[in-house]
Phi, psi and omega in degrees: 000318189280348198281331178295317172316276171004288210261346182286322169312266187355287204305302167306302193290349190266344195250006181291161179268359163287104207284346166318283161320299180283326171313320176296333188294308166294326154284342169284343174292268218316317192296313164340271203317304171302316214278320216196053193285297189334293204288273215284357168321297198275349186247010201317311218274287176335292198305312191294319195279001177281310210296341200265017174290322178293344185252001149228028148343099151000313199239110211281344164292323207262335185277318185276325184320297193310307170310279186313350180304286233286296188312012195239312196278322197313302187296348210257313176271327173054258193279007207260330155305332194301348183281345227216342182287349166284001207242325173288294167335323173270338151293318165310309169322314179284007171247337168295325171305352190276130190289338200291130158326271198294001166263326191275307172318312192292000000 
């Protein structure tokens, strides 16, 4: 019951329409990842596919958040990405083309 409370939270701050809100929402990833990588294991395919919406976020703060985020989990989760890694790898990507520094640096 609470890891469903968990993801329904998650689901909600990555998916609001407030660019605030999904920023919280990635720290709220990212603490999940520190606090608990087991919880974003089992749930990968639910998390990734709302998250990787943040890594081509409209809202270029909410873009680069998310891009430094990943480079944050990545060492944290490891083998725990291969179900999920064409679908970031085709987000990443769709970012290197970006004029904004700090989505292209991230």
């Amino acid at each position: 019951v609470e890891e469903t409370e968990q993801l329904k939270e998650l689901y909600r701050l990555l998916t609001a329409k407030e660019f605030q809100t999904r920023m919280e929402g990635v720290v709220f990833l990212l603490d999940h990842c520190k606090s608990n990588p087991q919880f974003i294991s089992t749930n990968i395919f639910q998390i990734f596919d709302v998250f990787v919406l943040r890594l081509q976020d409209c809202n270029k703060k909410v873009n680069q958040q998310a891009l430094e985020a990943l480079a944050l989990m990545t060492p944290m989760l490891r083998d725990a990405l291969h179900p999920v890694l064409v679908s970031l790898v085709a987000a990443v990507t769709d970012n290197l083309n970006s004029k904004h520094m700090g989505i292209y640096a991230a």
